[in-house]
Tab-separated table of C-alpha atoms in Angstrom:
chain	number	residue	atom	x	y	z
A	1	UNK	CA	-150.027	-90.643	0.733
A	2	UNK	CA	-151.622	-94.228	0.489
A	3	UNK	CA	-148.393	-96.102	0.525
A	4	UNK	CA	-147.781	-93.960	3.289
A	5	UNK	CA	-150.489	-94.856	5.155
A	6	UNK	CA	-150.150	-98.781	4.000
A	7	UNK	CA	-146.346	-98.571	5.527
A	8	UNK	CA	-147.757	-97.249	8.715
A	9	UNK	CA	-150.600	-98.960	9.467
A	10	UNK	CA	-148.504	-101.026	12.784
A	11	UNK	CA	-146.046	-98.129	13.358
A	12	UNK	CA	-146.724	-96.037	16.517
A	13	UNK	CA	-148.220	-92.291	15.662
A	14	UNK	CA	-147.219	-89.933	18.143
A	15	UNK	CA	-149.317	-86.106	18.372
A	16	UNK	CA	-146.250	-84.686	17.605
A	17	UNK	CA	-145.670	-86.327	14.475
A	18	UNK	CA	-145.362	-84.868	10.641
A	19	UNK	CA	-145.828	-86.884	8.008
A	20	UNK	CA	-144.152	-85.997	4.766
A	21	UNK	CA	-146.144	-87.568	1.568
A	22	UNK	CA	-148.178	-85.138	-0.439
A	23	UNK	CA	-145.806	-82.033	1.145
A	24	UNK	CA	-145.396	-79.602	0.802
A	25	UNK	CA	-148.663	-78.708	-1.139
A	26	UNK	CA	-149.521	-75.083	-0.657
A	27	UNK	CA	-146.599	-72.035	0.941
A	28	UNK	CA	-147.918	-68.912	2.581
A	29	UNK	CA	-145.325	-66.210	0.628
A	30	UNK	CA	-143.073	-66.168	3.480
A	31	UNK	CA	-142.526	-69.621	3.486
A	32	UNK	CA	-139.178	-69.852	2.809
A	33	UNK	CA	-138.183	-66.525	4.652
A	34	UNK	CA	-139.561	-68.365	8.010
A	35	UNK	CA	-137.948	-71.447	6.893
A	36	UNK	CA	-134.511	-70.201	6.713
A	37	UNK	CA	-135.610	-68.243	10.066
A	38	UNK	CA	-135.673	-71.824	11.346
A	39	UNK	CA	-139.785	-72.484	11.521
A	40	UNK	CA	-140.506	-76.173	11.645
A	41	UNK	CA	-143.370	-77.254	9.736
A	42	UNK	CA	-147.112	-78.695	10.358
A	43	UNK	CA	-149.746	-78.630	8.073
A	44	UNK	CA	-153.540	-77.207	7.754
A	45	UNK	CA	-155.663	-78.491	4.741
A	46	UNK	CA	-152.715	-78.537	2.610
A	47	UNK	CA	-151.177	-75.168	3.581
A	48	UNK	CA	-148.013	-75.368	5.574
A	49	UNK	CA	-148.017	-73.454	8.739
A	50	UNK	CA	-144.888	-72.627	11.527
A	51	UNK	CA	-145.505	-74.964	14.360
A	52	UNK	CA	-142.037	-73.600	16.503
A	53	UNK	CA	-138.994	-71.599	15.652
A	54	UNK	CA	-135.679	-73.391	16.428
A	55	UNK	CA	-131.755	-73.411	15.533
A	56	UNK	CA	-130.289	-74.910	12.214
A	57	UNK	CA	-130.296	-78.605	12.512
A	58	UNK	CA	-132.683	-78.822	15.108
A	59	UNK	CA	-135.254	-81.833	14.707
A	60	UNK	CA	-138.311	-82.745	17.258
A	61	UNK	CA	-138.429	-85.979	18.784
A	62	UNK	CA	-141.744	-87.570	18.158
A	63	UNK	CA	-142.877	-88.216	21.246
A	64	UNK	CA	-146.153	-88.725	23.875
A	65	UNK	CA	-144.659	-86.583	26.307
A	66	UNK	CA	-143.928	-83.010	26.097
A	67	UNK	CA	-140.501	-83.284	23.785
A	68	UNK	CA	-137.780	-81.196	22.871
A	69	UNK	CA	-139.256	-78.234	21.132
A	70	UNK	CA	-140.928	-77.644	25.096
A	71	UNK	CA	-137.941	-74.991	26.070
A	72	UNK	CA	-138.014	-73.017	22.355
A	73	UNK	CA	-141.946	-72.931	23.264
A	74	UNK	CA	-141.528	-71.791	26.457
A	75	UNK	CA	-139.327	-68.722	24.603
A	76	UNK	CA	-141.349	-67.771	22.353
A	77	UNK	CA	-144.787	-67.857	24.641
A	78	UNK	CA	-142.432	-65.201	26.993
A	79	UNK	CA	-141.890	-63.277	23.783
A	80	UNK	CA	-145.191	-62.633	23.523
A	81	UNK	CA	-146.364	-61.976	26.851
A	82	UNK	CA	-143.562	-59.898	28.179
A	83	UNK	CA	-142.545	-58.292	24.673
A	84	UNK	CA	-143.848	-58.704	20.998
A	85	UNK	CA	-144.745	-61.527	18.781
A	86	UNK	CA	-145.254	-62.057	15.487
A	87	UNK	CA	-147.939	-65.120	13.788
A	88	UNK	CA	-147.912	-65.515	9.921
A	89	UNK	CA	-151.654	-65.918	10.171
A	90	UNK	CA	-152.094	-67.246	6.332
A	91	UNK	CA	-154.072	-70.888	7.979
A	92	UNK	CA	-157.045	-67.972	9.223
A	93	UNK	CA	-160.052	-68.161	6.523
A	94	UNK	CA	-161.553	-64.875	5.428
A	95	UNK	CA	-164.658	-64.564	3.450
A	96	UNK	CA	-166.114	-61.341	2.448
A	97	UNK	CA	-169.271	-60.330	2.299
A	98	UNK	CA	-170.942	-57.538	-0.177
A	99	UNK	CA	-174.032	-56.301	-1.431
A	100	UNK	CA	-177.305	-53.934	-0.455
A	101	UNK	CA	-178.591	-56.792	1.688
A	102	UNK	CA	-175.005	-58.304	3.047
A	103	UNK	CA	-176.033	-57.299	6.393
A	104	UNK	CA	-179.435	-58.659	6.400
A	105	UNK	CA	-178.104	-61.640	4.977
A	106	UNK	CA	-175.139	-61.915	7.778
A	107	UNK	CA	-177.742	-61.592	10.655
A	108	UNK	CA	-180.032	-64.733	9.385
A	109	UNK	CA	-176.644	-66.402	9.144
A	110	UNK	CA	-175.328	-65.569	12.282
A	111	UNK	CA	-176.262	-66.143	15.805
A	112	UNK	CA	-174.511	-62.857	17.300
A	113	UNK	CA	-174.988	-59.533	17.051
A	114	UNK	CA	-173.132	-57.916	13.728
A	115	UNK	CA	-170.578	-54.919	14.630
A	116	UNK	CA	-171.547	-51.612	13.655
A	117	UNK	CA	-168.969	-49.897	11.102
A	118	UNK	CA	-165.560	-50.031	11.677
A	119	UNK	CA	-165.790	-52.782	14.820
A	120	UNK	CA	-165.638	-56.586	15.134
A	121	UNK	CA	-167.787	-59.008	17.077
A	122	UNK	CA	-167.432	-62.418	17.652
A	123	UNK	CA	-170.556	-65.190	16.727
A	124	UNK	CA	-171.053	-69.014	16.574
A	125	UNK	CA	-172.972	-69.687	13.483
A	126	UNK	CA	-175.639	-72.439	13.957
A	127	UNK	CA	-177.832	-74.805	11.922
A	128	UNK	CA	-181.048	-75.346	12.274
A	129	UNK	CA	-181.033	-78.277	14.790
A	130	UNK	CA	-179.007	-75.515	17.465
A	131	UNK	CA	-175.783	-77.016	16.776
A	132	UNK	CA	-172.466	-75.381	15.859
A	133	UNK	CA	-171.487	-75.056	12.355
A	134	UNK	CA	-168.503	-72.135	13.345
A	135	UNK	CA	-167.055	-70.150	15.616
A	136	UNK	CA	-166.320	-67.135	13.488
A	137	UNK	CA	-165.197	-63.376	13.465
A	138	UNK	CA	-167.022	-60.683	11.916
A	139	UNK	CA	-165.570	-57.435	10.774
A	140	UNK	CA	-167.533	-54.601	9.486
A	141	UNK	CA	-164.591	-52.770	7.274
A	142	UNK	CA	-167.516	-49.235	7.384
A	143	UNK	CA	-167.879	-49.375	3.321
A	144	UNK	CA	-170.007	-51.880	2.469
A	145	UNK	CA	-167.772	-54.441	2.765
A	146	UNK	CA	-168.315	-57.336	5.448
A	147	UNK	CA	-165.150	-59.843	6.750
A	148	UNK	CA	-165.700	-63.295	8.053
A	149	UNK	CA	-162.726	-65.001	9.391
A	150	UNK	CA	-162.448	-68.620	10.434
A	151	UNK	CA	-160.676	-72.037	10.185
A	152	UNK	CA	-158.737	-72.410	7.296
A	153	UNK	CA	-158.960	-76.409	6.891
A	154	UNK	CA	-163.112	-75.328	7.040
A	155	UNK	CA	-163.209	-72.903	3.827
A	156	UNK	CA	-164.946	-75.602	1.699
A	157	UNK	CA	-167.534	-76.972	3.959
A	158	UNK	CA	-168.336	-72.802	4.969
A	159	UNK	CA	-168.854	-71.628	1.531
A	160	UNK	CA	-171.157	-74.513	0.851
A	161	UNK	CA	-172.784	-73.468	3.925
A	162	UNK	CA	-172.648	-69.985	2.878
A	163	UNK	CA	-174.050	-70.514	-0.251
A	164	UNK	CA	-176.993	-72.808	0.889
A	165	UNK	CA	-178.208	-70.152	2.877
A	166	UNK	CA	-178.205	-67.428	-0.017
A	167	UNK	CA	-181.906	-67.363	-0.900
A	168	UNK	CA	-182.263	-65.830	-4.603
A	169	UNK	CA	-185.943	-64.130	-3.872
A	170	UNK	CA	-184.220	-61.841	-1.142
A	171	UNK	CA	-180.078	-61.711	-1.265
A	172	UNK	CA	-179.572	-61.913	-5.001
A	173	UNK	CA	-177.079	-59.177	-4.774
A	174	UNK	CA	-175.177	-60.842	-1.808
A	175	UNK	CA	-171.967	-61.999	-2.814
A	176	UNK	CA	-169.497	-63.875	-0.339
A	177	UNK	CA	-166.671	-64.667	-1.682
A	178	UNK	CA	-163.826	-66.785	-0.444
A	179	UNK	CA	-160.206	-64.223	-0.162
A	180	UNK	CA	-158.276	-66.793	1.614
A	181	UNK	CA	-155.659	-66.952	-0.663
A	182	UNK	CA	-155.288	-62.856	-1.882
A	183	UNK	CA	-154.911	-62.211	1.621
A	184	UNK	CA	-153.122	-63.266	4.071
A	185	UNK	CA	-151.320	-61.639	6.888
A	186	UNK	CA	-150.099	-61.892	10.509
A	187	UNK	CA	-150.769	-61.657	13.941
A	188	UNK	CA	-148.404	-58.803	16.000
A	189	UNK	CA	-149.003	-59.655	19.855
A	190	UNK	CA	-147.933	-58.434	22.933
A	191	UNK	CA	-147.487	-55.278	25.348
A	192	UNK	CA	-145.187	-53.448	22.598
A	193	UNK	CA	-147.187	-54.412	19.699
A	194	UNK	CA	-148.692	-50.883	19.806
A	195	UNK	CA	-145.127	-49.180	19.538
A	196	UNK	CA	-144.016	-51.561	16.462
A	197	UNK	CA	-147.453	-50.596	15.087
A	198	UNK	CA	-147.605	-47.001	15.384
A	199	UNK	CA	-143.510	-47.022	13.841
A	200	UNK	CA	-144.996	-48.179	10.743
A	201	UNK	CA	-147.979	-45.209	10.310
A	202	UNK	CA	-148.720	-42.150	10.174
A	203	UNK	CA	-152.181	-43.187	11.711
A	204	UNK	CA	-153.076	-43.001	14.908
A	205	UNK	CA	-153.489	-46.419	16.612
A	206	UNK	CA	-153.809	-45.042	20.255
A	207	UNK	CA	-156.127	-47.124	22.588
A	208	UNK	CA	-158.702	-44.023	21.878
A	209	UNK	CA	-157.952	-44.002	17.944
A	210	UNK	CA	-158.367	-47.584	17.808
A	211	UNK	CA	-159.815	-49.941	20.697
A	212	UNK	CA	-159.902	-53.224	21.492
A	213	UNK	CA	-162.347	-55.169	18.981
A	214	UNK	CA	-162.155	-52.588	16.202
A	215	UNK	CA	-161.068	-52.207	12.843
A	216	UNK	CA	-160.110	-50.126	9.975
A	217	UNK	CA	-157.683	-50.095	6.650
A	218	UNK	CA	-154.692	-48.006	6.849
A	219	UNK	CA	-151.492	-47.804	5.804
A	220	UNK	CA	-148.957	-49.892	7.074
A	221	UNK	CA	-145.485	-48.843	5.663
A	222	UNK	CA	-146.354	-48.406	1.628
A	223	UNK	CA	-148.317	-51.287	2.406
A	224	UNK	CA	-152.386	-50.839	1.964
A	225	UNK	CA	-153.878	-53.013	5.109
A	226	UNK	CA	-156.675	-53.861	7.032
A	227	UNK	CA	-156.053	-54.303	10.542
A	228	UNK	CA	-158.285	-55.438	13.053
A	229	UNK	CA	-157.313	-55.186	17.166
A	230	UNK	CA	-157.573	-58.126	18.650
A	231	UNK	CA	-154.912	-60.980	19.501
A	232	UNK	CA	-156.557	-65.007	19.992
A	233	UNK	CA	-153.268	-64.750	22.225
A	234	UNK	CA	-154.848	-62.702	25.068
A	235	UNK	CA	-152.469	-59.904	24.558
A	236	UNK	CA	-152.985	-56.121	23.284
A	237	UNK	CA	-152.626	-57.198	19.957
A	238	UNK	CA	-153.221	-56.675	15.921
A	239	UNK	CA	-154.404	-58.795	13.148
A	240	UNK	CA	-152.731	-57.008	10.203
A	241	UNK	CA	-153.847	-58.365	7.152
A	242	UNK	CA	-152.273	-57.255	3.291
A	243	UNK	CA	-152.771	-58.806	-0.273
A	244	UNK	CA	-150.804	-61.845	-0.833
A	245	UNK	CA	-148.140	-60.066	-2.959
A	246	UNK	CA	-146.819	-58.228	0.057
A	247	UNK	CA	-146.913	-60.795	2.324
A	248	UNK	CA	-143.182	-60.520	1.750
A	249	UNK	CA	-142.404	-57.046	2.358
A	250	UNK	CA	-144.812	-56.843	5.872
A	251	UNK	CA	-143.018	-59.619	7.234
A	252	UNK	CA	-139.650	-57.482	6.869
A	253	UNK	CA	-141.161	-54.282	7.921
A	254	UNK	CA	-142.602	-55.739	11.437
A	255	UNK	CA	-139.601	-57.614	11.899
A	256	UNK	CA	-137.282	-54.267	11.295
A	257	UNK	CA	-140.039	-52.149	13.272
A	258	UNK	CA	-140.091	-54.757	16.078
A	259	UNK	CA	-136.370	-55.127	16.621
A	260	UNK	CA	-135.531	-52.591	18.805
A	261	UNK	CA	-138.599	-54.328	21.312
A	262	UNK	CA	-136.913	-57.919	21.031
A	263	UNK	CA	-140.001	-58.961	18.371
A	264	UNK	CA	-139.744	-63.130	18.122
A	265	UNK	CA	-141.507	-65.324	15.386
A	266	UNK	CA	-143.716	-67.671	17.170
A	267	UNK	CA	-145.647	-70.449	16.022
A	268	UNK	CA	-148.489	-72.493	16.850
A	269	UNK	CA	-147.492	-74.916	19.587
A	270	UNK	CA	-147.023	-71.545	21.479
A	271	UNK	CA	-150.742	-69.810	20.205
A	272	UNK	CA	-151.561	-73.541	21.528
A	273	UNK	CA	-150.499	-72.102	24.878
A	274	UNK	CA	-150.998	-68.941	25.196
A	275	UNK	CA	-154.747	-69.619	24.470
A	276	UNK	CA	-155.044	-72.297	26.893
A	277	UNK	CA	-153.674	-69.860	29.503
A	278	UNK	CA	-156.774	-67.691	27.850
A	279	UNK	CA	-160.010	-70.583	28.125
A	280	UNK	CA	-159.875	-69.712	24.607
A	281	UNK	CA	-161.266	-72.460	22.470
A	282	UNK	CA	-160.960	-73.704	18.879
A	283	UNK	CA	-162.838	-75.678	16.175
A	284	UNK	CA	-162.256	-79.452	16.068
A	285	UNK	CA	-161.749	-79.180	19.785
A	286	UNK	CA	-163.866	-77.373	21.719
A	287	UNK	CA	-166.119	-76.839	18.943
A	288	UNK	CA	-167.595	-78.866	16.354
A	289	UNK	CA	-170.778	-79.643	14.356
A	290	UNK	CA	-172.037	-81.896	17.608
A	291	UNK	CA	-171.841	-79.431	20.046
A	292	UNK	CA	-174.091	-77.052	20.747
A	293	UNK	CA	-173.612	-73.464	22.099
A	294	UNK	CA	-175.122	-74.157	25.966
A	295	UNK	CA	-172.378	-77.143	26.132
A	296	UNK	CA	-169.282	-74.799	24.985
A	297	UNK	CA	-170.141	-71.237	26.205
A	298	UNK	CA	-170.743	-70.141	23.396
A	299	UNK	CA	-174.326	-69.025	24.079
A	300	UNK	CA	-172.687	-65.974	26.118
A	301	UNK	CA	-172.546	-64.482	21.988
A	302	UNK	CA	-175.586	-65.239	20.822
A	303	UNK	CA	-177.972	-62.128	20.681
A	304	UNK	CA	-181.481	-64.296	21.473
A	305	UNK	CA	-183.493	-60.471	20.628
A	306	UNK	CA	-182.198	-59.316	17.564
A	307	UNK	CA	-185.031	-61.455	15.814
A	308	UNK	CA	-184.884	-64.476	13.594
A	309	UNK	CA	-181.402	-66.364	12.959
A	310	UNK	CA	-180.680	-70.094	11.667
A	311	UNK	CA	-180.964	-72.080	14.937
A	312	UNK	CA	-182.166	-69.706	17.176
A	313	UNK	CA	-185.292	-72.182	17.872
A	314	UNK	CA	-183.303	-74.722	18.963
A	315	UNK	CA	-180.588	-72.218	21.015
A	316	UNK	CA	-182.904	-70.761	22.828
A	317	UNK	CA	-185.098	-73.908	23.946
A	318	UNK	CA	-181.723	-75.084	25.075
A	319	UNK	CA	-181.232	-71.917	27.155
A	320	UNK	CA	-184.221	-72.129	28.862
A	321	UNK	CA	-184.605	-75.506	29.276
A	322	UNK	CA	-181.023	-76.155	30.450
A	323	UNK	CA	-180.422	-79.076	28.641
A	324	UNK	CA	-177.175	-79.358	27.751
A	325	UNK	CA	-175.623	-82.461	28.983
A	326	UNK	CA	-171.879	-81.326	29.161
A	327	UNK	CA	-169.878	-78.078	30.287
A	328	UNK	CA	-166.578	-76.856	28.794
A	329	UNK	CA	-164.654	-76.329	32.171
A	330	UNK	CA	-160.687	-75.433	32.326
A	331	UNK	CA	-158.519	-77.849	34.229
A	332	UNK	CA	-155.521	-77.311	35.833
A	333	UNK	CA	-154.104	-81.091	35.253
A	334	UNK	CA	-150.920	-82.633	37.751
A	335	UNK	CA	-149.110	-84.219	35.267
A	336	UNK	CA	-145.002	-83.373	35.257
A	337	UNK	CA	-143.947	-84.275	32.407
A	338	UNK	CA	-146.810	-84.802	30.047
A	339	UNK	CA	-150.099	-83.056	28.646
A	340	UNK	CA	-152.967	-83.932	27.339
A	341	UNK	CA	-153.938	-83.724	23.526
A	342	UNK	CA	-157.883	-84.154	23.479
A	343	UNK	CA	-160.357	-87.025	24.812
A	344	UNK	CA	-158.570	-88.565	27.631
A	345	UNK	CA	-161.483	-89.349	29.531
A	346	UNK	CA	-162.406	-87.360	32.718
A	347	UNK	CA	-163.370	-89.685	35.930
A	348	UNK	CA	-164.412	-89.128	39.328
A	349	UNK	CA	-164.704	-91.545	41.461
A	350	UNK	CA	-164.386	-93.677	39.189
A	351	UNK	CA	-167.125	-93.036	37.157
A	352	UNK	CA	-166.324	-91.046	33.911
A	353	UNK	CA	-167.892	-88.078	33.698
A	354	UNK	CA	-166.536	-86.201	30.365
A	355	UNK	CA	-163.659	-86.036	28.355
A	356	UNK	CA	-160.774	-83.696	27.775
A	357	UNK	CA	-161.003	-81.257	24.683
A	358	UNK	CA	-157.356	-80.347	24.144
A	359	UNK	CA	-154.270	-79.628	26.770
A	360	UNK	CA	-151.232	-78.342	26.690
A	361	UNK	CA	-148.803	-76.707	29.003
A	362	UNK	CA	-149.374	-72.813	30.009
A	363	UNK	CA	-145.878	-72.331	29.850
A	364	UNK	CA	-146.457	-68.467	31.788
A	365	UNK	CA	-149.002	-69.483	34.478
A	366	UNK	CA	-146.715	-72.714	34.707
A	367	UNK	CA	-149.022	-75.970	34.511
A	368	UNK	CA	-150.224	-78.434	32.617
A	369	UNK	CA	-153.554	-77.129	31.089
A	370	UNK	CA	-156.715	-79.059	29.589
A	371	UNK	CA	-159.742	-77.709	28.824
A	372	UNK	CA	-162.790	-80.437	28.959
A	373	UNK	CA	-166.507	-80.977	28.600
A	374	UNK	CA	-167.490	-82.520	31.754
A	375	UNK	CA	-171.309	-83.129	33.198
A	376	UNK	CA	-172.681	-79.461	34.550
A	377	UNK	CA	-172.687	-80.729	38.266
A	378	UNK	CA	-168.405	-81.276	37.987
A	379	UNK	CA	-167.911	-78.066	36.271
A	380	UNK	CA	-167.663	-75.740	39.297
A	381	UNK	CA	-164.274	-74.297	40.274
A	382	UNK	CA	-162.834	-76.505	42.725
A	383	UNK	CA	-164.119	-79.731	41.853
A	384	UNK	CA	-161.800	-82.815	41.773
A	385	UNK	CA	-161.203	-84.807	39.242
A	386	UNK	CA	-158.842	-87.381	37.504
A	387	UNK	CA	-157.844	-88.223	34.055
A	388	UNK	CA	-155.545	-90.367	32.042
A	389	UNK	CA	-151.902	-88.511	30.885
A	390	UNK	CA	-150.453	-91.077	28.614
A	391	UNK	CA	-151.682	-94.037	30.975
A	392	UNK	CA	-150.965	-92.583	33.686
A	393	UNK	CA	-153.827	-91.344	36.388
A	394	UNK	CA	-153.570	-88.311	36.859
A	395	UNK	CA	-155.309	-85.328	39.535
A	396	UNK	CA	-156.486	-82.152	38.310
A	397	UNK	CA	-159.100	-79.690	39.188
A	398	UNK	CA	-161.575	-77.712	37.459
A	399	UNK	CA	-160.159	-73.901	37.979
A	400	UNK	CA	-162.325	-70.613	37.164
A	401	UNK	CA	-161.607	-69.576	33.231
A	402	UNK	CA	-158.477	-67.785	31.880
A	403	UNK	CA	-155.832	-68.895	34.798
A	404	UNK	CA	-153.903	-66.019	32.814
A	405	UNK	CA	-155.262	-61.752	33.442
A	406	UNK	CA	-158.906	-63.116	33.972
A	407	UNK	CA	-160.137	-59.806	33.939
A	408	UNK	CA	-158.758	-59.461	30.685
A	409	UNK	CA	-157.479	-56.166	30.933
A	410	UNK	CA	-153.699	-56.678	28.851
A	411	UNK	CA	-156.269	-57.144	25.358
A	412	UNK	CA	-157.814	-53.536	26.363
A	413	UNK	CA	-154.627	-51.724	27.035
């Protein structure tokens, strides 16, 4: 990697770009079953991930503008929204939590209410100072066992965290332990995902067996899983997660299930997409260790009366004090033929007044998407604003959260 940085140091980079020293250093199992399905390749702390599907011999141009993966995208986005898709989901982080006092423990740690047995809940986890140290998923598996899922490429720096906040005097039976690699698993999405589902189990997985933000093990095919309903996609929707070993064997079984529906591998240029279309945010983006939960919305999960919780101090005087100097707003950008990729700055006239997160195009709602963090007088719907596209000055507008089912009724079919 050094002499490839040293032979690159007055070469253009493009967004789009994959570098190839040090790769590949860790496979998901079905790494070479989506390879020879065609996935292209991108990379998350080491781990090789599907960025886009595409035909044998098919290369992307490296590019600033929207290149020549946009149209296999655009498939595989309609795959999911109209249809079924299907996310190897091995880059998610999952942590689990045991113990008497794991849920104790979990409710000093995080800011949000925990889910009551067999339910998820999402919660930003703070430090002291109010800021964000994660925007994380918590799944109470109903038998003592506790899940945490995050960023992959964050595992380290969270089980430092974790383990800095394990206080011997009270949580010495508390163990959280890092599952990342014995599990992995994938993401089923879409309006049929229930049918390919239910073809696999004897269970039922009804909306009334199993609703939206719930979870439970069960058996997938000969497969022991734990599935949890929800989809960052937006969609109705299933994170079905199985012990590495079978990684394998899933993958062919949802595939199989799935074909009679028109199932499609998709990658993450399209979850890139489809969670734009959704105001959904992600870490290094919309969220990092700077921000705090009044600038990104994330406040709307923190339970302020449960009691005490690392950073609640600082969250709440925020709160009530309205002090946070930015708001993440959606943008509906006018740019034809290129997006943004994160901190173009945001001007109006001619003053800037924040900076854009990430963009991409919402290849459904059709147009160019950004989300931003913008001063809290410019982030009502309607206001005008301009940016910077590759140079270029740009319009776009700050439009009301989730251009795509704002209600958000597909994820609670």
């Amino acid at each position: 990697t050094t002499g490839q940085f040293y032979s690159r140091r007055f070469v253009m980079t493009y967004p789009n770009e994959q570098l190839p020293a040090g790769r590949p250093l860790n496979k998901a199992p079905v790494h070479d079953a989506m390879k020879a399905a065609g996935a292209l390749w991108g990379v998350s702390w080491g781990l090789e991930v599907p960025l886009v599907f595409a035909p044998e011999g098919f290369e992307e141009t490296p590019t600033l503008k929207r290149s020549n993966a946009f149209e296999l995208v655009a498939e595989e986005c309609r795959a999911v929204r109209e249809s079924v898709g299907l996310l190897d989901i091995s880059g998610f982080s999952r942590y689990e939590v045991t113990g008497w006092d794991a849920e104790a423990w979990l409710d000093r740690t995080m800011a949000g209410r925990l889910p009551k047995p067999g339910r998820v809940r999402l919660s930003p986890m703070l430090a002291p100072d109010g800021r964000l140290k994660g925007d994380l998923t918590i799944l109470n598996w109903g038998d003592g066992a506790w899940w945490i899922m995050g960023s992959y490429y964050l595992r380290e720096w969270h089980m430092r965290w974790f383990h800095d906040r394990l206080d011997p005097t009270r949580d010495g039976d508390v163990q959280v332990r890092d599952i990342s690699d014995a599990t992995v698993g994938f993401s089923l999405s879409g309006p049929k995902s229930r049918d390919v589902l239910a073809a696999l189990t004897h269970e039922d997985v009804s909306h009334e067996a199993l609703p939206f933000m719930s979870c439970r093990p069960m058996d997938v095919g000969l497969i022991r899983a734990k599935v949890g309903r929800l989809s960052v996609a937006g969609e109705l929707g299933y994170e079905i997660n199985c012990p590495a070993a079978a990684h394998v064997t899933l993958r062919e079984m949802l595939l199989e299930a799935g074909k009679a529906a028109g199932i499609r591998e998709y990658g993450y240029y399209a979850l890139n997409s489809l969670r734009l279309e959704k105001s959904f945010g992600i870490w290094s983006a919309e969220f990092t260790q700077g921000y705090t939960p009044g600038m990104t919305g994330l406040d709307r999960w923190i339970a302020f009366g449960k009691g005490d919780f690392v950073g609640r101090e600082a969250a709440l005087a925020e709160r009530e004090k309205n002090t946070a100097p930015q708001r993440l707003v959606t943008l509906e950008v006018d740019s034809p033929d290129a997006d943004a990729s994160g901190f173009e700055p945001v001007w109006l006239r001619g003053r800037r007044v924040g900076f854009i997160t990430s963009g991409g195009y919402g290849h459904i709602v059709g147009k160019s998407l950004a989300m931003a963090l913008v001063e809290p007088e410019f982030a009502e719907p309607g206001t005008a604003l301009r940016t910077h596209i590759v140079g270029v000055e740009r319009e776009a507008a700050v439009i009301p959260v989730s251009p795509y089912d704002p209600p958000g009724e597909k994820m609670r079919m």
